[in-house]
mmCIF file of C-alpha atoms in Angstrom:
data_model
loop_
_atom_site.group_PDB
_atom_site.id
_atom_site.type_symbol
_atom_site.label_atom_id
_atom_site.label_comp_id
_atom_site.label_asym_id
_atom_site.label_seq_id
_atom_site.Cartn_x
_atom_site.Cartn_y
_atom_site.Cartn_z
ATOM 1 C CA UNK J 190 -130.327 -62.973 -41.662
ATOM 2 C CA UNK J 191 -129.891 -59.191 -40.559
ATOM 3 C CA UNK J 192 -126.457 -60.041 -39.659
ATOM 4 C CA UNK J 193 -125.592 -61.335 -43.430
ATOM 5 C CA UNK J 194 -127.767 -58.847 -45.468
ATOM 6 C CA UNK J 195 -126.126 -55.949 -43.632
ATOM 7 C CA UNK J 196 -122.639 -58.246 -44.419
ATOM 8 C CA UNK J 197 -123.783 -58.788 -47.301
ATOM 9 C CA UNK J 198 -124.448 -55.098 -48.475
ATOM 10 C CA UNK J 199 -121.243 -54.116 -46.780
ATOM 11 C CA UNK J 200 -119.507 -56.078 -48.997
ATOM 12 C CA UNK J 201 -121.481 -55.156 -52.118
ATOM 13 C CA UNK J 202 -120.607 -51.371 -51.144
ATOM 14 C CA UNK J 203 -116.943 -52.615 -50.573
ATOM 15 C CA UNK J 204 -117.247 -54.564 -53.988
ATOM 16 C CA UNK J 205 -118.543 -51.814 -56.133
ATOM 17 C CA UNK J 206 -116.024 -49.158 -54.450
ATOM 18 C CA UNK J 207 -113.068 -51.638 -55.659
ATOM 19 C CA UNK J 208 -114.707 -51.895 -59.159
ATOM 20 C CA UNK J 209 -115.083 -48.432 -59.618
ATOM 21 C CA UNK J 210 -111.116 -48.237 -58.746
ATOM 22 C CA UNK J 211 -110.135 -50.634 -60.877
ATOM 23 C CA UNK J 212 -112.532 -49.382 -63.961
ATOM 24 C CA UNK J 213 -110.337 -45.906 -62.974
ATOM 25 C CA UNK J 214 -107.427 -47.241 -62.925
ATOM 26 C CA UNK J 215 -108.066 -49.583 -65.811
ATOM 27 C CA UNK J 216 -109.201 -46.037 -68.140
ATOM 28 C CA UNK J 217 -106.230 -44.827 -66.880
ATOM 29 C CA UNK J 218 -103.973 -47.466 -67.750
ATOM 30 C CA UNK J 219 -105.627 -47.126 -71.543
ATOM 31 C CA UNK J 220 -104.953 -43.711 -71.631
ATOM 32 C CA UNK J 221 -101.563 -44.170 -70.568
ATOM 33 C CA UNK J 222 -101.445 -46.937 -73.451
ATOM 34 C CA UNK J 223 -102.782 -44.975 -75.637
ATOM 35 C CA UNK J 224 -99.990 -42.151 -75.157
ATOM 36 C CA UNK J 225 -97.637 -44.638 -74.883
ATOM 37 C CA UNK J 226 -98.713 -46.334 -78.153
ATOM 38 C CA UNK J 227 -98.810 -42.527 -79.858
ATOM 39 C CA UNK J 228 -94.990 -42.020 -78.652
ATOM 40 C CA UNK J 229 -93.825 -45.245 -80.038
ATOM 41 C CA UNK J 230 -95.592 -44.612 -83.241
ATOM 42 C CA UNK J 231 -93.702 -41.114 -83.987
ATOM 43 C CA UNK J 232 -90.771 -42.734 -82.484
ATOM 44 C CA UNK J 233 -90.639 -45.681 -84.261
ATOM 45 C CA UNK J 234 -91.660 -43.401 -87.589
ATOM 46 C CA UNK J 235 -88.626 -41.420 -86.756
ATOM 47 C CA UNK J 236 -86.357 -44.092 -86.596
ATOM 48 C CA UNK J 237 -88.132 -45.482 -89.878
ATOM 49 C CA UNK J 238 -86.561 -41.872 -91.545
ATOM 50 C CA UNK J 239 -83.060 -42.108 -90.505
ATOM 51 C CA UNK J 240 -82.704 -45.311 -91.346
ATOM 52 C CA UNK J 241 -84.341 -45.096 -95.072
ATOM 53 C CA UNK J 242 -81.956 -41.672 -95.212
ATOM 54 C CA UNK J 243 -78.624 -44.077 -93.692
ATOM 55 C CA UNK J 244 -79.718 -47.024 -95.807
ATOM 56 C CA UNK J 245 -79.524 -44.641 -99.041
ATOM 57 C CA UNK J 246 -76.209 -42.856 -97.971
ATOM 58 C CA UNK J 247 -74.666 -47.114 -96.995
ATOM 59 C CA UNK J 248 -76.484 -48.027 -100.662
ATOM 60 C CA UNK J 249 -74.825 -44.401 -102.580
ATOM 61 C CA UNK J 250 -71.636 -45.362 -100.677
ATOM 62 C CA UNK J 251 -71.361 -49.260 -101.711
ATOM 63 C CA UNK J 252 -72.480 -48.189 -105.290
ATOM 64 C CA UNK J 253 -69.543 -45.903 -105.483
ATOM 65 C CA UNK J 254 -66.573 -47.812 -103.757
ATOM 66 C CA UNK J 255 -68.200 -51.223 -106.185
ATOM 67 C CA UNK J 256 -67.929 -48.800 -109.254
ATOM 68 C CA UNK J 257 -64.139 -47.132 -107.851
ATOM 69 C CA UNK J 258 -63.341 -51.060 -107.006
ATOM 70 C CA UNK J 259 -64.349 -52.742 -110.409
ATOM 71 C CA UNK J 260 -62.525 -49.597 -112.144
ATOM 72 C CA UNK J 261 -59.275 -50.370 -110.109
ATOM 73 C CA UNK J 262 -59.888 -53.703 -111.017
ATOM 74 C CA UNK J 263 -59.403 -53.381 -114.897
ATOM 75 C CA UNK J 264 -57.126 -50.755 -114.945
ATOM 76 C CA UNK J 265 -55.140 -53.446 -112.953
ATOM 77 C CA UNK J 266 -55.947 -56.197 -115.599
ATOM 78 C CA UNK J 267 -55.086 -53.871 -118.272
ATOM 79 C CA UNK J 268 -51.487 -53.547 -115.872
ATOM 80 C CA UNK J 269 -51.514 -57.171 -115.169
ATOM 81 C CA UNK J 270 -52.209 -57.819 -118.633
ATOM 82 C CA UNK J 271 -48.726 -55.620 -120.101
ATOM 83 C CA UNK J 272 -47.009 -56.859 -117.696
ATOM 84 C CA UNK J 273 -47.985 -60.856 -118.483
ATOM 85 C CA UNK J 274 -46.714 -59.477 -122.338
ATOM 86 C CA UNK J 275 -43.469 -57.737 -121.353
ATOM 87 C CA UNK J 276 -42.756 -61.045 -118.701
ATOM 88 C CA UNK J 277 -43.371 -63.416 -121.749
ATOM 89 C CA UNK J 278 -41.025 -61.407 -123.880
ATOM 90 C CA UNK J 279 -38.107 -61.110 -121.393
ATOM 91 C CA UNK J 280 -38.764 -65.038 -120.450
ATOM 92 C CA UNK J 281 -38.048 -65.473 -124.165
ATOM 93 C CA UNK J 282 -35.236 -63.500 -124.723
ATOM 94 C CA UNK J 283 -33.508 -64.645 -121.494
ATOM 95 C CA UNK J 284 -34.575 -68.473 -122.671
ATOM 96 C CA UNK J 285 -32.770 -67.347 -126.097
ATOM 97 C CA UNK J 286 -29.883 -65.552 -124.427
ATOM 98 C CA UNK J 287 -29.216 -68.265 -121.891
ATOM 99 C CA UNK J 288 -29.286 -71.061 -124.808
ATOM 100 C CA UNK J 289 -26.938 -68.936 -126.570
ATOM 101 C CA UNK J 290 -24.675 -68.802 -123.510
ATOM 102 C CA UNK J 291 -25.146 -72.208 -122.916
ATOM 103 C CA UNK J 292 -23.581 -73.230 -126.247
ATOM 104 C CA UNK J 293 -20.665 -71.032 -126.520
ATOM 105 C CA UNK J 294 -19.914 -72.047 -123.151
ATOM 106 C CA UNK J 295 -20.115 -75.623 -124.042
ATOM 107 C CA UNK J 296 -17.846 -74.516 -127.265
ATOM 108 C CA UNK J 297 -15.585 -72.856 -124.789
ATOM 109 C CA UNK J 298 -15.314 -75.845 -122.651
ATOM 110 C CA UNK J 299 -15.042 -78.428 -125.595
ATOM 111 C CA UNK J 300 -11.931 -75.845 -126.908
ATOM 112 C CA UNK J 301 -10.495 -75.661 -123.541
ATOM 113 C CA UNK J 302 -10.990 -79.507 -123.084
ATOM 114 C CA UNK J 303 -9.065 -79.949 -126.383
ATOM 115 C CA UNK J 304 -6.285 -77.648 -125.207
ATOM 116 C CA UNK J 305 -5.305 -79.427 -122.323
ATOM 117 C CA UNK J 306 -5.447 -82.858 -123.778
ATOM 118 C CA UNK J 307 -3.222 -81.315 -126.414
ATOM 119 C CA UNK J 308 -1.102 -79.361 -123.393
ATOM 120 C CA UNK J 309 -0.358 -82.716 -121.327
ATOM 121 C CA UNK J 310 0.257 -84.393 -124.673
ATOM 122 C CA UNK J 311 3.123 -82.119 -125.095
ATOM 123 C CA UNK J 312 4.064 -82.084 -121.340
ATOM 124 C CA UNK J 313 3.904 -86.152 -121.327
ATOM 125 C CA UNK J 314 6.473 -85.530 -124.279
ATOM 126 C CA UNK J 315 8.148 -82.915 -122.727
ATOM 127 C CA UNK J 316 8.796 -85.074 -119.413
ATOM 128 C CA UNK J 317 9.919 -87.899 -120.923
ATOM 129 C CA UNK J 318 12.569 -86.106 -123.302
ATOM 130 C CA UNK J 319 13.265 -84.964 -119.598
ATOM 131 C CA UNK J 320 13.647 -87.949 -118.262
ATOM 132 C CA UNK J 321 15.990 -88.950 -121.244
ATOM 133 C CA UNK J 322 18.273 -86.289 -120.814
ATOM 134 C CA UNK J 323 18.495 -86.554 -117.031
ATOM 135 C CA UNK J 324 18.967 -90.376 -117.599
ATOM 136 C CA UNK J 325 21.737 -89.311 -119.760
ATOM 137 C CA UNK J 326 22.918 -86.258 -117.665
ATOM 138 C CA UNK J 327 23.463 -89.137 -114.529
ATOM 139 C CA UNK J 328 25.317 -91.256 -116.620
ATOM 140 C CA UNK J 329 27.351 -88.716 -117.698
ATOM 141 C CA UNK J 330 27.842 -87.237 -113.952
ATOM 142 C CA UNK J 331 28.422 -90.740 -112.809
ATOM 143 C CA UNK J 332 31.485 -90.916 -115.629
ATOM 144 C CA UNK J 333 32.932 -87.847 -114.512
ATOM 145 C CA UNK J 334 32.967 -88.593 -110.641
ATOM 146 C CA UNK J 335 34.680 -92.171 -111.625
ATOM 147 C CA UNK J 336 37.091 -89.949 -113.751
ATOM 148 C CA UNK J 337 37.415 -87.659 -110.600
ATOM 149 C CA UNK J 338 37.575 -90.152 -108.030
ATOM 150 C CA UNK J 339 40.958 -91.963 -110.110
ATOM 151 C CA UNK J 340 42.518 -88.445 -110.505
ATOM 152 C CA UNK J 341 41.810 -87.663 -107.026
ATOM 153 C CA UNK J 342 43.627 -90.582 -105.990
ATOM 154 C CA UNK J 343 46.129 -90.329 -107.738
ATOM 155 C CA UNK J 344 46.751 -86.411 -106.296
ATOM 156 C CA UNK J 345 45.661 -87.016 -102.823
ATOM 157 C CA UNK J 346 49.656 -88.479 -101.997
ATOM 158 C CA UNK J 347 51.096 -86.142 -104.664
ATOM 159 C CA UNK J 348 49.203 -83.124 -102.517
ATOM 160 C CA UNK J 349 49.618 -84.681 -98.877
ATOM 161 C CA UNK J 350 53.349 -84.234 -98.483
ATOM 162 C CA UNK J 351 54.019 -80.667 -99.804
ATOM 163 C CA UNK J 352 51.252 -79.530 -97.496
ATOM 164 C CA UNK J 353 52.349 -81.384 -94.794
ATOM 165 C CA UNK J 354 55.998 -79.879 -95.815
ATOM 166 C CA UNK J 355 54.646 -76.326 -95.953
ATOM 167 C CA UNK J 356 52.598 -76.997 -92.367
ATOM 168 C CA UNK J 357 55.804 -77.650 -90.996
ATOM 169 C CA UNK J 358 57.912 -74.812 -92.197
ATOM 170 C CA UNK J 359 55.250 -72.574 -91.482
ATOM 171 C CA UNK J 360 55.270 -74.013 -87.567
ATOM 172 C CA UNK J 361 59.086 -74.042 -86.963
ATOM 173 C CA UNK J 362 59.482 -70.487 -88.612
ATOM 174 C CA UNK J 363 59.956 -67.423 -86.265
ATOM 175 C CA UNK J 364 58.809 -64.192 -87.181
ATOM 176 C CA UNK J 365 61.194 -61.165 -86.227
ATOM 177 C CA UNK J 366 59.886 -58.263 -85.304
ATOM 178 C CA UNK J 367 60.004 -54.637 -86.948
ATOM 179 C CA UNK J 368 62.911 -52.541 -86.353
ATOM 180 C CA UNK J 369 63.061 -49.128 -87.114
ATOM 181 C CA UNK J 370 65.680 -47.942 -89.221
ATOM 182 C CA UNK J 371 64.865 -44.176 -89.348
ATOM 183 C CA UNK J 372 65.290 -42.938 -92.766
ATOM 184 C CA UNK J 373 61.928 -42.428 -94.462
ATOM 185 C CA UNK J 374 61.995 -42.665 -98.234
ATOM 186 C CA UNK J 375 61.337 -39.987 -99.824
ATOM 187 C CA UNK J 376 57.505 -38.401 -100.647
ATOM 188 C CA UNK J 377 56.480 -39.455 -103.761
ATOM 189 C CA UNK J 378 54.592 -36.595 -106.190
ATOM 190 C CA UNK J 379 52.149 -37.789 -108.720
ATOM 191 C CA UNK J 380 50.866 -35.593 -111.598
ATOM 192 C CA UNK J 381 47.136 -36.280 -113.241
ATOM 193 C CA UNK J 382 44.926 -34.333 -115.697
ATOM 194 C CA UNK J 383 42.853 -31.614 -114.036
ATOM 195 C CA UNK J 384 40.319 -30.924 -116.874
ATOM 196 C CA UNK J 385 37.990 -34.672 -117.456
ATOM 197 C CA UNK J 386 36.207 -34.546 -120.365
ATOM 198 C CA UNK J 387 32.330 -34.125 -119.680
ATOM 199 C CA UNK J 388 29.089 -33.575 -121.337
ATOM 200 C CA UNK J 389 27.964 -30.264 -121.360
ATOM 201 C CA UNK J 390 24.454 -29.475 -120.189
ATOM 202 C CA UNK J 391 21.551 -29.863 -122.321
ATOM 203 C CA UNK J 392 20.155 -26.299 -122.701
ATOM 204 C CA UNK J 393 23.728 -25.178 -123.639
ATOM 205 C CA UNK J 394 23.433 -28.138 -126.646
ATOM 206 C CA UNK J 395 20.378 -26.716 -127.503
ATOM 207 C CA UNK J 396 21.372 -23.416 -127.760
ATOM 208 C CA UNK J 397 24.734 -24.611 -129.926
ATOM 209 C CA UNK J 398 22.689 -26.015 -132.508
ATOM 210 C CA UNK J 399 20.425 -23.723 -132.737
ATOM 211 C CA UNK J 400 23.163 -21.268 -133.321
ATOM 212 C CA UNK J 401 22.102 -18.989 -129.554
ATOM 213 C CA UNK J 402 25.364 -17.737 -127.476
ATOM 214 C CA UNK J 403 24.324 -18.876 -124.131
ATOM 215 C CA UNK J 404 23.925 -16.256 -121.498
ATOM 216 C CA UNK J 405 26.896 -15.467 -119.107
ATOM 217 C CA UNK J 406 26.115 -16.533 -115.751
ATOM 218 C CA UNK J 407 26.465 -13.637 -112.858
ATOM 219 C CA UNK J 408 28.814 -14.442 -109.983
ATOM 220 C CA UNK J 409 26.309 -12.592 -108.328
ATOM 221 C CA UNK J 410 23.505 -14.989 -108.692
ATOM 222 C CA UNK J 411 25.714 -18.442 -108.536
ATOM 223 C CA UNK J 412 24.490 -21.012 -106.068
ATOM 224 C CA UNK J 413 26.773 -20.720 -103.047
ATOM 225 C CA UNK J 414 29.297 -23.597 -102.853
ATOM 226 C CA UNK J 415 29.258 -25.860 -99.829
ATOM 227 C CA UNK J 416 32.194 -26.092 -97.835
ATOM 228 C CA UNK J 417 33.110 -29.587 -99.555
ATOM 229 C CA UNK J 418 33.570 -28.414 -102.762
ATOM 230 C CA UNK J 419 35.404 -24.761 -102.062
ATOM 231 C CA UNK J 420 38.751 -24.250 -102.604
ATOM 232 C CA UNK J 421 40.544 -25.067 -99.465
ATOM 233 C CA UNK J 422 42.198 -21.363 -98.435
ATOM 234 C CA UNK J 423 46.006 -21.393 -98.388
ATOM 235 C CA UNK J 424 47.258 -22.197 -94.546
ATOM 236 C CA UNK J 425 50.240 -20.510 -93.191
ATOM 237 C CA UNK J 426 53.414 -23.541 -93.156
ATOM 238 C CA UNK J 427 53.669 -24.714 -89.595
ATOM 239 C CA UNK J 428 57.244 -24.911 -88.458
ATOM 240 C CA UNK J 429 58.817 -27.627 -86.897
ATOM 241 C CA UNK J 430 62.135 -27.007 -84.944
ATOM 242 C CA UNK J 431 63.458 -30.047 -86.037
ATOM 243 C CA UNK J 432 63.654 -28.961 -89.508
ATOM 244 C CA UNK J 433 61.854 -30.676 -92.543
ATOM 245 C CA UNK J 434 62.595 -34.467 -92.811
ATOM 246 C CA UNK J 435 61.469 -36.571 -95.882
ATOM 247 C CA UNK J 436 57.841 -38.235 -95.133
ATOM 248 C CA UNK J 437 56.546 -41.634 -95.582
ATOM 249 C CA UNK J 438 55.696 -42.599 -99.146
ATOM 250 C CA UNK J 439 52.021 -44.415 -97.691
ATOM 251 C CA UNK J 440 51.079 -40.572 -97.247
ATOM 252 C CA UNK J 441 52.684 -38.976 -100.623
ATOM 253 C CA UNK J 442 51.018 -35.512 -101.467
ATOM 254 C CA UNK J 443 49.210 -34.899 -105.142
ATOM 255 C CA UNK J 444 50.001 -31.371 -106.469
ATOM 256 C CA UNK J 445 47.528 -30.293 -109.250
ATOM 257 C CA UNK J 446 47.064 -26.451 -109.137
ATOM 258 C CA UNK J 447 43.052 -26.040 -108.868
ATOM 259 C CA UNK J 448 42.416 -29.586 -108.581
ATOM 260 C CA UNK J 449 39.210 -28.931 -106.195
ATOM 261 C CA UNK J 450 38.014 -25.985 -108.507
ATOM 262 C CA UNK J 451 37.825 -28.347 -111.648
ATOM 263 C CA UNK J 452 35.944 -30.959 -109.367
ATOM 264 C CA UNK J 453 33.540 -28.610 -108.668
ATOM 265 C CA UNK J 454 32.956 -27.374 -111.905
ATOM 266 C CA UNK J 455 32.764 -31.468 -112.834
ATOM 267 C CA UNK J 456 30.284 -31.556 -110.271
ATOM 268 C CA UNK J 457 28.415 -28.391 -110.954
ATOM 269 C CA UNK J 458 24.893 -29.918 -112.414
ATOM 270 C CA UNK J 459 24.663 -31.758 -108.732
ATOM 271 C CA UNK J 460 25.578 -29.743 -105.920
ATOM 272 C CA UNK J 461 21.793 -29.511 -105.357
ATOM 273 C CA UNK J 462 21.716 -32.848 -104.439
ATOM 274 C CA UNK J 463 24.756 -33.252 -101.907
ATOM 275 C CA UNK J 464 25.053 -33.924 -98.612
ATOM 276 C CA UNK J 465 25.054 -31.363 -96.325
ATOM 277 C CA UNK J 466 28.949 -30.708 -95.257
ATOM 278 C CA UNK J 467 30.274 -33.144 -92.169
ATOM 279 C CA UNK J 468 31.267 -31.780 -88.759
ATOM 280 C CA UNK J 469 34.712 -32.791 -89.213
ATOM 281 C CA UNK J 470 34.909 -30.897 -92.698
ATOM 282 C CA UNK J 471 32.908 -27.500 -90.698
ATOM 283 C CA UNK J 472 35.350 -27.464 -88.417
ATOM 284 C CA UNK J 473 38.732 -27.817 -90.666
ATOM 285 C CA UNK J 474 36.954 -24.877 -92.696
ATOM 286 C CA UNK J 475 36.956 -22.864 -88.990
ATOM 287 C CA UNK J 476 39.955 -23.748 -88.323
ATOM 288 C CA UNK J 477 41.563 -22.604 -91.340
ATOM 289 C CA UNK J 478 39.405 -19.244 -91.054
ATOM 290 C CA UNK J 479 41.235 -18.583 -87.525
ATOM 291 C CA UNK J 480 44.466 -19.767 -89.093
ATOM 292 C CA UNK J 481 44.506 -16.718 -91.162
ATOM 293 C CA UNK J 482 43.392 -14.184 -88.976
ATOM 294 C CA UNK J 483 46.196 -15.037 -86.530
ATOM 295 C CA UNK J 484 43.515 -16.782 -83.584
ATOM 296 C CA UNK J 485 45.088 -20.048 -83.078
ATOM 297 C CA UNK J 486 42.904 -20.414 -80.110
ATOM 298 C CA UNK J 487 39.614 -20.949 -82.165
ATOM 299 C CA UNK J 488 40.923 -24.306 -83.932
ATOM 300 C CA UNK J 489 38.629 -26.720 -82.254
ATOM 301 C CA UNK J 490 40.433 -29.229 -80.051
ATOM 302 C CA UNK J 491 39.232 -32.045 -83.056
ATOM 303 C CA UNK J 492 41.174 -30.785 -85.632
ATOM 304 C CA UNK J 493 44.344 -30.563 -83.279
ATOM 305 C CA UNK J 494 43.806 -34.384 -82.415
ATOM 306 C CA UNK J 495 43.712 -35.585 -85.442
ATOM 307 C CA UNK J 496 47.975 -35.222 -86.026
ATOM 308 C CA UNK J 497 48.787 -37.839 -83.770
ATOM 309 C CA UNK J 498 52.331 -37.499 -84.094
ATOM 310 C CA UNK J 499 52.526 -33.969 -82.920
ATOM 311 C CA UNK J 500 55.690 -33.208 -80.606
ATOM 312 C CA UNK J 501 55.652 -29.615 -79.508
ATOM 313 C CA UNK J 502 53.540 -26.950 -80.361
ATOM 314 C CA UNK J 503 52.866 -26.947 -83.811
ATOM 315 C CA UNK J 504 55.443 -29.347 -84.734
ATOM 316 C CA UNK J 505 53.443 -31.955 -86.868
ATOM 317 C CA UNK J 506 55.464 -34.789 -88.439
ATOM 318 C CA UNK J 507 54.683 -37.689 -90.541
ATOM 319 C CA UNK J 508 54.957 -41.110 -89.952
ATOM 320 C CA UNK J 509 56.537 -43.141 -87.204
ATOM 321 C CA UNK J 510 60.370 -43.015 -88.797
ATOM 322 C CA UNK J 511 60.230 -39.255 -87.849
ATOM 323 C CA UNK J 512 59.600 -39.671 -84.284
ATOM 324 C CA UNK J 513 63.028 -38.592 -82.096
ATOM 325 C CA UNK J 514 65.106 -41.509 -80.495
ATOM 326 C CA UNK J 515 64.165 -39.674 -77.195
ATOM 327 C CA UNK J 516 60.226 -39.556 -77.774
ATOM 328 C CA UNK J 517 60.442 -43.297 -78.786
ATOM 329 C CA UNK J 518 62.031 -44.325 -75.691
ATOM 330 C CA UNK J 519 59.792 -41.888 -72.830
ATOM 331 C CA UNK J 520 57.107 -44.257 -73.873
ATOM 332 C CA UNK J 521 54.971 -41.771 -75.199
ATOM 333 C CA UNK J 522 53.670 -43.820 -77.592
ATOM 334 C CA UNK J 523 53.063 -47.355 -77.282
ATOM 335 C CA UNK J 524 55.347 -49.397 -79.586
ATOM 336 C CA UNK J 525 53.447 -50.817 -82.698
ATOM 337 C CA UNK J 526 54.816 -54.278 -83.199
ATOM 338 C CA UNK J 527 54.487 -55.129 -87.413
ATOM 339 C CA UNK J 528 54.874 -58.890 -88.495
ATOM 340 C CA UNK J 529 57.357 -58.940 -91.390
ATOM 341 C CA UNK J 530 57.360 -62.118 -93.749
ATOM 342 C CA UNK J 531 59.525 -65.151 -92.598
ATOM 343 C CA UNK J 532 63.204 -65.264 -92.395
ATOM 344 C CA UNK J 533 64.441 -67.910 -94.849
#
């Protein structure tokens, strides 16, 4: 009994030390509750603030974008609404303008319609006249190629034996050759105007009727001539020691006394326009230059071949007939064999 009172107590003791803990820690936990429940309170009454102030500012801010939206809104119906007007009135023009269209095109096409029935009508007419005429045209090339055919026969022996005659003359005829007789006819001289008739130019017509003298030219200031239309400078006679023979009449010589001088006052209006002057024409014009100064070493070696029948130094004759026996037969030319007609 000693042993369980004193247990007993012991464990009283030990029960009322653990009470008074827990009662400690229970006022303890309360207090801490208590502050706990205080912080919340402000904190949640803080929260309460900010939002009522954000809830405001969210409510201010949807008032004012619903009031900016519905004002968008009808200004856009009032938009929506002119435009609606000015779409119906351009659907019913275009409607009107397009059923306009429509019927002048169908006018058009009922015209054009009209015009080609009308056009084939008259081609139709056209191609059967046509067909008349080149009905007619056969028959009538049909009649001449019968009429052709019997005349033809009736030449083709009438033809057949002259040719056949003149074939075989033609064949047994010889042809004798060109002998030269050495006489050369004499060079034939032909006279012809100098002065043609020509228009004048047209500022000097002008200044006729209008009763101006024209203005005498300058030499001074004359275009200069080209060497095709100067005046070819007189040439010193070349002598021949075998005397002056009559030429050929194939090269007979024109004398007209300033023959190139009225050509190139015929020509005058275009001697802007010619051709610049040929080499072989330059170098005549050089050669003649050093003809008169006495230098007949600057005449170019061109203008010296083209006399072919030169024998000697500056012995130039004309034509074959004037060639010497003895030059014929050296062989310095080759002998030109001419065809003559047939001997009957």
């Amino acid at each position: 009994m000693r042993d369980s009172r004193s247990a007993l107590q012991q464990a009283n003791v030990a029960y009322g030390r653990e009470m008074d803990s827990w009662a400690e820690k229970d006022s303890r936990l309360m207090d801490e509750v208590l502050t706990s429940e205080k912080d919340l309170k402000s904190k949640l009454a803080n929260t309460m603030d900010a939002f009522a102030t954000r809830h405001s500012a969210i409510e201010d801010c949807t008032t004012a974008v619903h009031a900016e939206t519905v004002r968008i809104v009808d200004e856009q119906k009032e938009d929506m609404r002119a435009q609606m007007q000015a779409l119906d009135e351009f659907v019913a023009r275009a409607r009107s303008q397009n059923d306009d269209h429509h019927n002048s095109n169908l006018e058009t096409l009922n015209n054009f319609a009209l015009n080609i029935r009308g056009a084939h009508g008259e081609v139709r007419t056209h191609l059967e006249q046509l067909e008349s005429r080149a009905d007619e045209f056969l028959r009538a090339v049909d009649d001449e190629h019968q009429d052709m055919e019997r005349v033809v026969s009736n030449l083709k022996p009438q033809v057949r034996q002259p040719l056949a005659e003149l074939q075989s003359n033609i064949e047994n005829t010889q042809m004798a050759e060109y002998r030269p007789t050495g006489d050369t006819p004499e060079k034939a001289q032909y006279n012809f105007a100098v002065k043609l008739p020509r228009t004048e130019a047209h500022d000097r017509l002008i200044r006729r009727l209008r009763g101006v003298k024209s203005p005498v030219k300058s030499p001074m200031k004359s275009p200069m001539k080209s060497p095709m239309k100067r005046t070819p400078l007189p040439l010193a006679p070349l002598t021949s020691p075998l005397g002056s023979r009559p030429s050929s009449p194939s090269k007979g010589s024109v004398t007209s006394e300033g023959a190139l001088a009225a050509e190139s006052d015929v020509d005058g209006p275009c001697k802007e326009i010619q051709p610049p002057p040929s080499k072989r024409r330059l170098s005549a014009t050089l050669a003649a230059k050093a003809n008169l100064m006495g230098d007949r070493r600057m005449i170019p070696r061109k203008v010296m071949r083209r006399n072919a029948t030169t024998i000697g130094p500056g012995a130039a004759l004309e034509g074959r007939e004037n060639l010497l026996p003895s030059a014929l037969g050296s062989g310095l030319s080759p002998v030109r064999r001419v065809r003559s007609g047939p001997q009957g």
